[in-house]
Coordinates of C-alpha atoms in Angstrom, one line a residue:
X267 CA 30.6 -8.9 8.8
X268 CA 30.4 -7.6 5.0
X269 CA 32.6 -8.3 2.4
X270 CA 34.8 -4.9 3.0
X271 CA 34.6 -4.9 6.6
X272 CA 37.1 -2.0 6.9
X273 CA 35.6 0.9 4.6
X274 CA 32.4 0.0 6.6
X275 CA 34.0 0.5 9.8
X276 CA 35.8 3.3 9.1
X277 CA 32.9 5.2 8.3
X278 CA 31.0 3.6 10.4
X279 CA 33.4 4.7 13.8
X280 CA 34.7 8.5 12.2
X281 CA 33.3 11.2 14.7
X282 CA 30.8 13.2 13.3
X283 CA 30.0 11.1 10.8
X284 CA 26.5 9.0 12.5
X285 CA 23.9 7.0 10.8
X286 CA 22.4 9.9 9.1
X287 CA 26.1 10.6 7.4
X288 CA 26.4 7.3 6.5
X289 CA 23.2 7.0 4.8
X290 CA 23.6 9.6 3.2
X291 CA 27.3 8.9 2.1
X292 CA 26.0 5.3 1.0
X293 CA 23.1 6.4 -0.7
X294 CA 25.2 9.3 -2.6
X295 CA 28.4 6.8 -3.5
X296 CA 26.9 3.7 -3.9
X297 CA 28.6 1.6 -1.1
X298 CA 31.3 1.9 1.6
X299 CA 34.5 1.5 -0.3
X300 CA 33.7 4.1 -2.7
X301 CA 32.4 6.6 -0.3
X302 CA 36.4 5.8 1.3
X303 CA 37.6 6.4 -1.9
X304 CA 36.1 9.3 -2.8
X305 CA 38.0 13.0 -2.5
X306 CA 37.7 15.0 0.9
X307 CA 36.1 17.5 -1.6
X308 CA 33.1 15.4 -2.2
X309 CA 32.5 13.8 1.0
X310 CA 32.7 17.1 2.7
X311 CA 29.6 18.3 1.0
X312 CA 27.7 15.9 2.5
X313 CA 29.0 15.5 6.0
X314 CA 30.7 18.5 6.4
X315 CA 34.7 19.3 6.6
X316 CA 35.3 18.2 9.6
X317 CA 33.7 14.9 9.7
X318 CA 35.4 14.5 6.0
X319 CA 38.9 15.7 7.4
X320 CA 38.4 12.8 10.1
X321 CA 37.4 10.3 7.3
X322 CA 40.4 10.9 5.8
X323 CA 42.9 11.0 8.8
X324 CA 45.3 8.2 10.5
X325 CA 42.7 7.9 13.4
X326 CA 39.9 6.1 11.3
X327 CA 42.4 4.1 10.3
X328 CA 43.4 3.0 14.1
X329 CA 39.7 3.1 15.1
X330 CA 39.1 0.6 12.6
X331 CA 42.4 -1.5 13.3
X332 CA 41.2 -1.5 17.2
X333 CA 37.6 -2.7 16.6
X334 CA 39.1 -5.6 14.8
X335 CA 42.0 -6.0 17.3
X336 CA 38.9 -6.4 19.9
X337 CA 36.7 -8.7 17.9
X338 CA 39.1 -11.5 18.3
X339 CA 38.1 -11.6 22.0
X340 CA 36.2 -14.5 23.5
X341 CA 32.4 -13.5 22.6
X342 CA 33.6 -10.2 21.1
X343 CA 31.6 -9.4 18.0
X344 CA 30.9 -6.9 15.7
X345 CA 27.7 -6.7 13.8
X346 CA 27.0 -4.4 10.9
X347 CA 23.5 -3.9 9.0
X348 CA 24.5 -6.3 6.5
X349 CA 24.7 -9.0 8.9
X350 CA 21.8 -11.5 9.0
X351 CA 21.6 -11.3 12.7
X352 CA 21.4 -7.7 12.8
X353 CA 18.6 -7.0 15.2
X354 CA 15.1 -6.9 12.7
X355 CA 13.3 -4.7 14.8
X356 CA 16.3 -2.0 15.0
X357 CA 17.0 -2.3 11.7
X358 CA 13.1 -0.9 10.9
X359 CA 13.4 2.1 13.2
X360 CA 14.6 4.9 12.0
X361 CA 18.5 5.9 11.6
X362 CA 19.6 2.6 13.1
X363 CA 23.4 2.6 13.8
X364 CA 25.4 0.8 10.7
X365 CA 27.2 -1.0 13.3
X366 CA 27.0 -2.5 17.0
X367 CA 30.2 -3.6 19.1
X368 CA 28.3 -6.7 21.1
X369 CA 30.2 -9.0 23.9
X370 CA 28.4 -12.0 25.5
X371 CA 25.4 -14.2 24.0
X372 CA 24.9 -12.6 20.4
X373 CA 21.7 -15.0 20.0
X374 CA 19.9 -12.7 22.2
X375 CA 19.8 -10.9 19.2
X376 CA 16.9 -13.1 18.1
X377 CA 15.1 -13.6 20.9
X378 CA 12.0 -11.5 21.6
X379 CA 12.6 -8.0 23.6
X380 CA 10.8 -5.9 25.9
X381 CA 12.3 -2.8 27.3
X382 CA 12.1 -1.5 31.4
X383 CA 13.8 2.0 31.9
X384 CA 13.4 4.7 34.5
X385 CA 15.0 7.0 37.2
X386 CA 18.6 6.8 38.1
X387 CA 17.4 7.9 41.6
X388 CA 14.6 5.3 42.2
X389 CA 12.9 4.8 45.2
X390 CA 13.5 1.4 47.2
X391 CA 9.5 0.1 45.5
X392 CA 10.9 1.4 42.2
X393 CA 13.8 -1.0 42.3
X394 CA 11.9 -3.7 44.0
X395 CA 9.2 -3.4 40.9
X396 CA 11.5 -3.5 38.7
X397 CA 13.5 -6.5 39.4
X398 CA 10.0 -8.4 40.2
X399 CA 8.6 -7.5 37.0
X400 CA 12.0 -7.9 34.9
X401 CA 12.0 -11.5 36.5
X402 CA 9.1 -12.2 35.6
X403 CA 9.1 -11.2 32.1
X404 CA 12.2 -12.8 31.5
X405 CA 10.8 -16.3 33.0
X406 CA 8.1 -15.8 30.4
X407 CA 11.0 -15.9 27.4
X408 CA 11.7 -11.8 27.2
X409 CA 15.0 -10.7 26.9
X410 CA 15.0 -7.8 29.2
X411 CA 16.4 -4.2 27.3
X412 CA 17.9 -1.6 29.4
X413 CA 20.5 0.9 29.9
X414 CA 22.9 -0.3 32.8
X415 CA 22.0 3.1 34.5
X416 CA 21.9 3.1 38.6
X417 CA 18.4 2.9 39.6
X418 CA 15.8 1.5 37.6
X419 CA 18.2 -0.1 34.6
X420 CA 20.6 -1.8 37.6
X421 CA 17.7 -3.6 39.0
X422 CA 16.1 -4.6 35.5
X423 CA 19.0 -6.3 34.8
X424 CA 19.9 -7.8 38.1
X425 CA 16.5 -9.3 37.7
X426 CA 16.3 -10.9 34.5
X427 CA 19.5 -12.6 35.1
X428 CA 18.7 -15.6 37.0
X429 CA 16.5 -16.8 33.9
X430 CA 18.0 -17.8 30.6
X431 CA 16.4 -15.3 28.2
X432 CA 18.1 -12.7 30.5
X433 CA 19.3 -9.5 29.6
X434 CA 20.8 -6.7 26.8
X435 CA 22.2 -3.7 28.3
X436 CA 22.9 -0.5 25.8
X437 CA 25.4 1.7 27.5
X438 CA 26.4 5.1 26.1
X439 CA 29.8 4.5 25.8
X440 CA 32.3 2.6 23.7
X441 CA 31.7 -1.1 24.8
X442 CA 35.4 -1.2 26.7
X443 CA 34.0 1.7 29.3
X444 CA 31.5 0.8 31.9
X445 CA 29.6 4.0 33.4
X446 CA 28.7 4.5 36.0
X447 CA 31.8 3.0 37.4
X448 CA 29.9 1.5 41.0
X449 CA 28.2 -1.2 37.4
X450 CA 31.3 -2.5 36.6
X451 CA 30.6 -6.0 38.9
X452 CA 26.8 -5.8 37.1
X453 CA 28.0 -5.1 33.9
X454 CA 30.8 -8.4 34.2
X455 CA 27.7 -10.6 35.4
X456 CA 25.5 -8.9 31.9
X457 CA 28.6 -10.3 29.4
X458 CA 29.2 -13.6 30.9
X459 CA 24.7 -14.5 30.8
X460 CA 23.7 -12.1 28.9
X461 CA 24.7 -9.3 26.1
X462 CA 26.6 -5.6 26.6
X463 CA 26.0 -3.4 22.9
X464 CA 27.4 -0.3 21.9
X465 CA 27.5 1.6 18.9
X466 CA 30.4 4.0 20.1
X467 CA 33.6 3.4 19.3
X468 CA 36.6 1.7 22.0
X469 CA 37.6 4.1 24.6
X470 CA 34.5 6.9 24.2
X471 CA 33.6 7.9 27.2
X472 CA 30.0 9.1 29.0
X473 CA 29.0 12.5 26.9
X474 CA 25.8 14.0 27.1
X475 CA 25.2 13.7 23.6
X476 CA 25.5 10.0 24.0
X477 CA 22.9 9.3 26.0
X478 CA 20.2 10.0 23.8
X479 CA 21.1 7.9 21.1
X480 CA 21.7 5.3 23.6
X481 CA 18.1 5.4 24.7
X482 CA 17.3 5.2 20.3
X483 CA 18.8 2.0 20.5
X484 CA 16.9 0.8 23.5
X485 CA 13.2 1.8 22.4
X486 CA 14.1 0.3 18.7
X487 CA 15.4 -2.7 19.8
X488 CA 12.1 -4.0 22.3
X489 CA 8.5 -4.9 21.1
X490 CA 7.3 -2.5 23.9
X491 CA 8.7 -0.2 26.6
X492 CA 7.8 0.0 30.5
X493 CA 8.8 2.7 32.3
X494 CA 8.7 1.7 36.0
X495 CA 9.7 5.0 37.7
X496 CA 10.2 8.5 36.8
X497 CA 10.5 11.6 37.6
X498 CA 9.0 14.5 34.6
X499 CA 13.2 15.0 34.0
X500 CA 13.9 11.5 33.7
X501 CA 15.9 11.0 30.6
X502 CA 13.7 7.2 30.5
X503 CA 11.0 9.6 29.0
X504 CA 13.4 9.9 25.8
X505 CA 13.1 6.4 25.5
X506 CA 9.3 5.8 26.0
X507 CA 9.0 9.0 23.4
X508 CA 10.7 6.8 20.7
X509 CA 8.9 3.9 21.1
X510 CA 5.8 5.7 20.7
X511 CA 7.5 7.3 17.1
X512 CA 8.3 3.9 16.7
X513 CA 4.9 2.4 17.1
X514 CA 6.4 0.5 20.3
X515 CA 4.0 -0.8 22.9
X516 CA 4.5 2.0 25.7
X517 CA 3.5 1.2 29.7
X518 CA 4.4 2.8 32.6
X519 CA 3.5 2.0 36.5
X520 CA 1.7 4.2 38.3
X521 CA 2.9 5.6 41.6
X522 CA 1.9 7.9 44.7
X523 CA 0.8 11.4 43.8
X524 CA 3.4 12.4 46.6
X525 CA 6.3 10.6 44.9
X526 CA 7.9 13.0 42.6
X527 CA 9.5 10.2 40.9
X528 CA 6.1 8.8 39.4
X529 CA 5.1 11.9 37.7
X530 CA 6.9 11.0 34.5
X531 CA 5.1 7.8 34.4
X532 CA 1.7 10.0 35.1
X533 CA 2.7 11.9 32.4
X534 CA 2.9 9.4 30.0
X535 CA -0.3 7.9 30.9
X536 CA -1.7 11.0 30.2
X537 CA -0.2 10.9 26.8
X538 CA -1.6 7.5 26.2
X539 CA 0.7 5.2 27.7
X540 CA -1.0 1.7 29.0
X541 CA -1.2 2.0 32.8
X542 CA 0.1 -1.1 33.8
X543 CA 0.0 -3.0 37.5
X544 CA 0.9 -6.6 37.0
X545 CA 2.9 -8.5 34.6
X546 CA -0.2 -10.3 33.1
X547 CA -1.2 -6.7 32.2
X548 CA 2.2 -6.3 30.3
X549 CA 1.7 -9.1 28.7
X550 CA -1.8 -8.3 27.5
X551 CA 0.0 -5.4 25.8
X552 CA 3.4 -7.2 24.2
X553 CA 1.9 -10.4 23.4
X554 CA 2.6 -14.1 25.6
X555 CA 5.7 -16.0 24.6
X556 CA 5.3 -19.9 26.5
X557 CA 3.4 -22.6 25.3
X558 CA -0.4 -23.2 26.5
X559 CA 0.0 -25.3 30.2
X560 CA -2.2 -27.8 28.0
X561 CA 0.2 -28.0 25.4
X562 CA 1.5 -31.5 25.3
X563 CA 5.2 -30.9 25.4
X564 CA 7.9 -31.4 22.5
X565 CA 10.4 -33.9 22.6
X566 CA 13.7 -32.5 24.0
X567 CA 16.2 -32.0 21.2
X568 CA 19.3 -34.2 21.4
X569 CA 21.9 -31.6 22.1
X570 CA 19.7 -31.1 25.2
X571 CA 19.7 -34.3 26.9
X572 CA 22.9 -35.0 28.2
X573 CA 22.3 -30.7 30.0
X574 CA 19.2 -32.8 31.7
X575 CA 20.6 -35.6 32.5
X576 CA 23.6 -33.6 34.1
X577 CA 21.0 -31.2 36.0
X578 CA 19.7 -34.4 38.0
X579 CA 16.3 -33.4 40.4
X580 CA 18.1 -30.9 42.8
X581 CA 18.4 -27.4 41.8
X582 CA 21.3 -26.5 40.2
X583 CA 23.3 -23.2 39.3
X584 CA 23.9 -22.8 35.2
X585 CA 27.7 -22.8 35.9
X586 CA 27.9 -25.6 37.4
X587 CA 26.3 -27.2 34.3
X588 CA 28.6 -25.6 32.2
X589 CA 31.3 -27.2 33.9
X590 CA 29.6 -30.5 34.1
X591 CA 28.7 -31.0 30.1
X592 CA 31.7 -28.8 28.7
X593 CA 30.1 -26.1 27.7
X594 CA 30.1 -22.3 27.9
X595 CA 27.7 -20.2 30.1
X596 CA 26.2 -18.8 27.2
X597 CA 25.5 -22.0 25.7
X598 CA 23.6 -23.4 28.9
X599 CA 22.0 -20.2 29.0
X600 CA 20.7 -20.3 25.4
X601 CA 19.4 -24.1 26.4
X602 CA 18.2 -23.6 29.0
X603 CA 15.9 -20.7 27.4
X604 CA 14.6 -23.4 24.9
X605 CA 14.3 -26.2 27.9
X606 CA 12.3 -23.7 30.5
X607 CA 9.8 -22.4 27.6
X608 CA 8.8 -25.9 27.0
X609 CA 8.0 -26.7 30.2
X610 CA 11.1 -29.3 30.8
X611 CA 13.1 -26.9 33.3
X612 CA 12.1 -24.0 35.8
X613 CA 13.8 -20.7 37.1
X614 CA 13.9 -21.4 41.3
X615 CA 15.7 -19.5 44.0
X616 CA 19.0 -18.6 43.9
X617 CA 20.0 -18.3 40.2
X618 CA 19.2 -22.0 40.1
X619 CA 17.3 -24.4 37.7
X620 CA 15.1 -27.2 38.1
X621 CA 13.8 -30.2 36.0
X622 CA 10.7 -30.3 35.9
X623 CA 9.4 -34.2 35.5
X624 CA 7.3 -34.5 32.0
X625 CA 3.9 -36.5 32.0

């Protein structure tokens, strides 16, 4: 957090307000306490009356109070642009959101990204691809970036689960909402392994207008964006759009000229997307993450052994290792990332891990 956490909440969380009003009431004022300070009068010039009227009012002042209130919550955090951990490649695109409510494993932060979007109302292949290729990518050290839509987004994450760089889901809502309602299970699993953010504040619910700037958040986040399936209405397109403006990698799968749901994807190749039909493809594009298999491998840092000495030569689930070494799932999670891209552990069946005997 800043220094003066509160003046940049407040204007951070008052409706109508944005990261284009905040710029431009830092940039006019000189920094978040003063642009608090300042009188309606001068504020509303820049943001207009009723954004300055809200500034101004008792509910900033509770919006900021709850986002505090909520940050004390196990994995709870919030993360403004001054923070060192604020996400590098969002903080380059353009109008990135002064602040992000984030619950589960705020390292993913860090880690590198790659984004998989597409239709809420995906074909059976559509969902099979993209929990195959989200899997995959995440067993090569991506942390997969979607939207916890139905469809596409759902299967993304379901599939990048099971491996420790796992997944970030960006919802367009405030982070104590989970939309659609029929995620709620998949959206529990995402904060326990991997990380739920939000820029809206507690209790906003799904509008329209969200959505969009939901989808920002997405394309700035990732290195690159795949779209796996959609349909020329597809609001995935908005995403794959922004990478491009944000000189993102942009991929998309091709489908059946008969499926209706692949012509957004046809369309973007079109437009100069990379046509993309195997994971060793998307790599090509984003850039690979593991070690060479020739590379001799690193000695296992200390923290790590008593997790591999606890995982044995069976398969093993990440919460039971958890349980077994005291430590939280995020923490196994994050070491076993580290473990499984230097060739000590493996991703198997089942949400399970495996040692992997050194030579």
């Amino acid at each position: 957090m800043s220094p003066t956490p509160r003046a940049w909440l407040r204007l951070a969380l008052t409706p109508g307000i944005g990261p284009v009003g905040f710029l431009k009431l830092i940039e006019a004022f000189g920094s978040a306490d003063a642009a608090v300070s300042a009188r309606p009068a001068q504020t509303e010039k820049l943001i207009g009356r009723e954004a300055a009227e809200a500034l101004h009012g008792e509910a900033a002042a509770e919006s900021v109070d709850a986002a505090l209130a909520w940050s004390m919550g196990e994995d709870c955090h919030l993360i403004t642009l001054l923070d060192e951990d604020y996400p590098s490649q969002l903080a380059e695109a353009a109008s990135p959101p002064p602040l992000l409510f984030a619950r589960g494993r705020r390292e993913l932060l860090a880690r590198p990204m790659l984004a998989m979007v597409g239709s809420r109302a995906a074909t059976a292949q559509g969902q099979r691809n993209a929990g195959d290729f989200a899997s995959a990518l995440a067993a090569h050290g991506y942390t997969i970036v979607s939207g916890l839509a139905s469809g596409i987004d759902a299967a993304a994450h379901q599939g990048a689960l099971a491996h420790p760089a796992s997944t970030i889901a960006v919802i367009g809502t405030g982070i104590d909402r989970v939309y659609p309602a029929s995620n709620r299970q998949l959206a529990h699993q995402i904060a326990e392994r991997g990380l739920i953010l939000s820029e809206f504040a507690l209790g906003i619910g799904p509008l329209a207008g969200n959505f969009p700037r939901r989808n920002r958040i997405i394309a700035g986040l990732a290195r690159g964006c795949l779209v796996v399936e959609a349909g020329t209405a597809s609001g995935s397109l908005i995403s794959a759009r922004l990478a491009m403006e944000n000189n993102r990698e942009v991929m998309a799968i091709p489908g059946s000229i008969h499926n209706p749901q692949a012509r957004g994807c046809h369309r973007l190749i079109k437009d100069g997307a990379r046509l993309v039909e195997s994971v060793d493809e998307v790599l090509d594009e984003v850039g690979r993450l593991s070690a060479a298999p020739s590379a001799p491998a690193a000695a296992a840092p200390p923290q790590a052994s008593p997790l591999l000495d606890a995982m044995g030569w069976e398969p093993v689930l990440a919460d039971a290792l958890a349980d077994a070494v005291g430590l939280t799932s995020g923490e196994v999670y994050a070491m076993l990332l580290e473990l499984e891209l230097d060739g000590r552990v493996a991703s198997v069946a089942g949400g399970r891990f495996q040692r992997l005997a050194q030579n």
